[in-house]
PDB file of C-alpha atoms in Angstrom:
ATOM      1  CA  UNK O 101      29.249   6.841 -17.447  1.00  0.00           C
ATOM      2  CA  UNK O 102      27.953   9.087 -20.274  1.00  0.00           C
ATOM      3  CA  UNK O 103      24.553  10.195 -20.719  1.00  0.00           C
ATOM      4  CA  UNK O 104      22.824   8.881 -23.811  1.00  0.00           C
ATOM      5  CA  UNK O 105      21.231  10.308 -26.729  1.00  0.00           C
ATOM      6  CA  UNK O 106      17.840  10.668 -25.800  1.00  0.00           C
ATOM      7  CA  UNK O 107      19.072  12.303 -22.392  1.00  0.00           C
ATOM      8  CA  UNK O 108      21.594  14.825 -24.189  1.00  0.00           C
ATOM      9  CA  UNK O 109      18.498  15.369 -26.985  1.00  0.00           C
ATOM     10  CA  UNK O 110      15.792  16.060 -23.927  1.00  0.00           C
ATOM     11  CA  UNK O 111      18.651  18.867 -22.223  1.00  0.00           C
ATOM     12  CA  UNK O 112      18.849  20.853 -25.284  1.00  0.00           C
ATOM     13  CA  UNK O 113      15.572  20.694 -25.868  1.00  0.00           C
ATOM     14  CA  UNK O 114      14.687  21.961 -22.253  1.00  0.00           C
ATOM     15  CA  UNK O 115      17.299  24.614 -22.757  1.00  0.00           C
ATOM     16  CA  UNK O 116      15.462  25.853 -25.763  1.00  0.00           C
ATOM     17  CA  UNK O 117      12.333  26.027 -24.356  1.00  0.00           C
ATOM     18  CA  UNK O 118      13.601  27.544 -21.137  1.00  0.00           C
ATOM     19  CA  UNK O 119      15.520  30.117 -23.343  1.00  0.00           C
ATOM     20  CA  UNK O 120      12.211  30.847 -25.647  1.00  0.00           C
ATOM     21  CA  UNK O 121      10.275  31.928 -22.579  1.00  0.00           C
ATOM     22  CA  UNK O 122      12.155  33.967 -20.791  1.00  0.00           C
ATOM     23  CA  UNK O 123      13.451  36.040 -24.062  1.00  0.00           C
ATOM     24  CA  UNK O 124       9.846  35.660 -24.828  1.00  0.00           C
ATOM     25  CA  UNK O 125       9.081  37.484 -21.129  1.00  0.00           C
ATOM     26  CA  UNK O 126      11.937  39.737 -21.789  1.00  0.00           C
ATOM     27  CA  UNK O 127      10.980  41.412 -24.710  1.00  0.00           C
ATOM     28  CA  UNK O 128       7.129  40.955 -23.705  1.00  0.00           C
ATOM     29  CA  UNK O 129       8.304  43.707 -20.563  1.00  0.00           C
ATOM     30  CA  UNK O 130      10.592  45.420 -22.663  1.00  0.00           C
ATOM     31  CA  UNK O 131       8.165  46.446 -25.597  1.00  0.00           C
ATOM     32  CA  UNK O 132       4.913  46.305 -24.923  1.00  0.00           C
ATOM     33  CA  UNK O 133       3.908  49.215 -23.268  1.00  0.00           C
ATOM     34  CA  UNK O 134       5.280  51.158 -27.119  1.00  0.00           C
ATOM     35  CA  UNK O 135       2.383  49.662 -29.385  1.00  0.00           C
ATOM     36  CA  UNK O 136       1.947  46.492 -31.446  1.00  0.00           C
ATOM     37  CA  UNK O 137       3.404  48.895 -34.447  1.00  0.00           C
ATOM     38  CA  UNK O 138       6.602  49.581 -32.280  1.00  0.00           C
ATOM     39  CA  UNK O 139       6.331  46.158 -30.608  1.00  0.00           C
ATOM     40  CA  UNK O 140       7.205  44.556 -34.144  1.00  0.00           C
ATOM     41  CA  UNK O 141       9.769  46.966 -35.214  1.00  0.00           C
ATOM     42  CA  UNK O 142      12.175  46.202 -32.046  1.00  0.00           C
ATOM     43  CA  UNK O 143      11.590  42.750 -33.234  1.00  0.00           C
ATOM     44  CA  UNK O 144      12.618  43.113 -36.242  1.00  0.00           C
ATOM     45  CA  UNK O 145      15.835  45.315 -35.190  1.00  0.00           C
ATOM     46  CA  UNK O 146      16.971  42.788 -32.976  1.00  0.00           C
ATOM     47  CA  UNK O 147      16.563  39.867 -35.271  1.00  0.00           C
ATOM     48  CA  UNK O 148      18.659  41.997 -37.862  1.00  0.00           C
ATOM     49  CA  UNK O 149      21.136  42.969 -35.524  1.00  0.00           C
ATOM     50  CA  UNK O 150      21.533  39.383 -34.228  1.00  0.00           C
ATOM     51  CA  UNK O 151      21.384  37.469 -37.181  1.00  0.00           C
ATOM     52  CA  UNK O 152      24.302  40.094 -38.520  1.00  0.00           C
ATOM     53  CA  UNK O 153      26.248  40.080 -35.300  1.00  0.00           C
ATOM     54  CA  UNK O 154      26.594  35.905 -36.170  1.00  0.00           C
ATOM     55  CA  UNK O 155      27.528  36.374 -39.531  1.00  0.00           C
ATOM     56  CA  UNK O 156      30.540  39.175 -38.918  1.00  0.00           C
ATOM     57  CA  UNK O 157      31.306  38.553 -35.283  1.00  0.00           C
ATOM     58  CA  UNK O 158      31.004  35.045 -34.249  1.00  0.00           C
ATOM     59  CA  UNK O 159      34.423  32.995 -34.896  1.00  0.00           C
ATOM     60  CA  UNK O 160      34.457  29.431 -33.674  1.00  0.00           C
ATOM     61  CA  UNK O 161      37.614  28.413 -32.625  1.00  0.00           C
ATOM     62  CA  UNK O 162      39.328  24.987 -33.381  1.00  0.00           C
ATOM     63  CA  UNK O 163      36.591  24.098 -36.299  1.00  0.00           C
ATOM     64  CA  UNK O 164      37.305  24.161 -39.836  1.00  0.00           C
ATOM     65  CA  UNK O 165      35.275  26.562 -42.426  1.00  0.00           C
ATOM     66  CA  UNK O 166      32.333  24.032 -43.418  1.00  0.00           C
ATOM     67  CA  UNK O 167      31.403  23.662 -39.440  1.00  0.00           C
ATOM     68  CA  UNK O 168      31.474  27.433 -38.947  1.00  0.00           C
ATOM     69  CA  UNK O 169      29.520  28.135 -41.743  1.00  0.00           C
ATOM     70  CA  UNK O 170      26.671  25.024 -40.997  1.00  0.00           C
ATOM     71  CA  UNK O 171      26.597  26.553 -37.350  1.00  0.00           C
ATOM     72  CA  UNK O 172      26.389  30.290 -38.090  1.00  0.00           C
ATOM     73  CA  UNK O 173      23.890  29.325 -40.835  1.00  0.00           C
ATOM     74  CA  UNK O 174      21.873  27.318 -37.267  1.00  0.00           C
ATOM     75  CA  UNK O 175      21.874  29.833 -35.084  1.00  0.00           C
ATOM     76  CA  UNK O 176      20.989  32.594 -37.750  1.00  0.00           C
ATOM     77  CA  UNK O 177      17.498  30.639 -38.445  1.00  0.00           C
ATOM     78  CA  UNK O 178      17.306  29.926 -34.856  1.00  0.00           C
ATOM     79  CA  UNK O 179      17.373  33.651 -33.783  1.00  0.00           C
ATOM     80  CA  UNK O 180      14.461  33.818 -36.755  1.00  0.00           C
ATOM     81  CA  UNK O 181      12.088  30.932 -36.296  1.00  0.00           C
ATOM     82  CA  UNK O 182      12.622  32.153 -32.266  1.00  0.00           C
ATOM     83  CA  UNK O 183      12.246  36.258 -33.134  1.00  0.00           C
ATOM     84  CA  UNK O 184       8.975  35.722 -35.277  1.00  0.00           C
ATOM     85  CA  UNK O 185       7.595  33.061 -33.094  1.00  0.00           C
ATOM     86  CA  UNK O 186       6.533  36.301 -30.544  1.00  0.00           C
ATOM     87  CA  UNK O 187       3.558  38.119 -31.012  1.00  0.00           C
ATOM     88  CA  UNK O 188       2.636  41.016 -29.461  1.00  0.00           C
ATOM     89  CA  UNK O 189       0.011  39.684 -27.118  1.00  0.00           C
ATOM     90  CA  UNK O 190      -3.065  42.446 -26.914  1.00  0.00           C
ATOM     91  CA  UNK O 191      -4.581  41.314 -22.809  1.00  0.00           C
TER      92      UNK O 191
END
């Protein structure tokens, strides 16, 4: 028996939240000590490198060009949304 659509959506959402929180903690711990300006510079560098890697290096075997373009665009948007949601915690 396969999971229903709502269960698959719940699993997908849970996975996204888990990854976001792990990344938030890792990035905060790695870059917090250098101050807010350095933190923001690191976030921007990570975003640009990740999007560039997705657009130039990602190859999806067994898909057509339209699907590959769509996946790359969505992945790039997700990277930008995720990383720009990280803020420097002054506490």
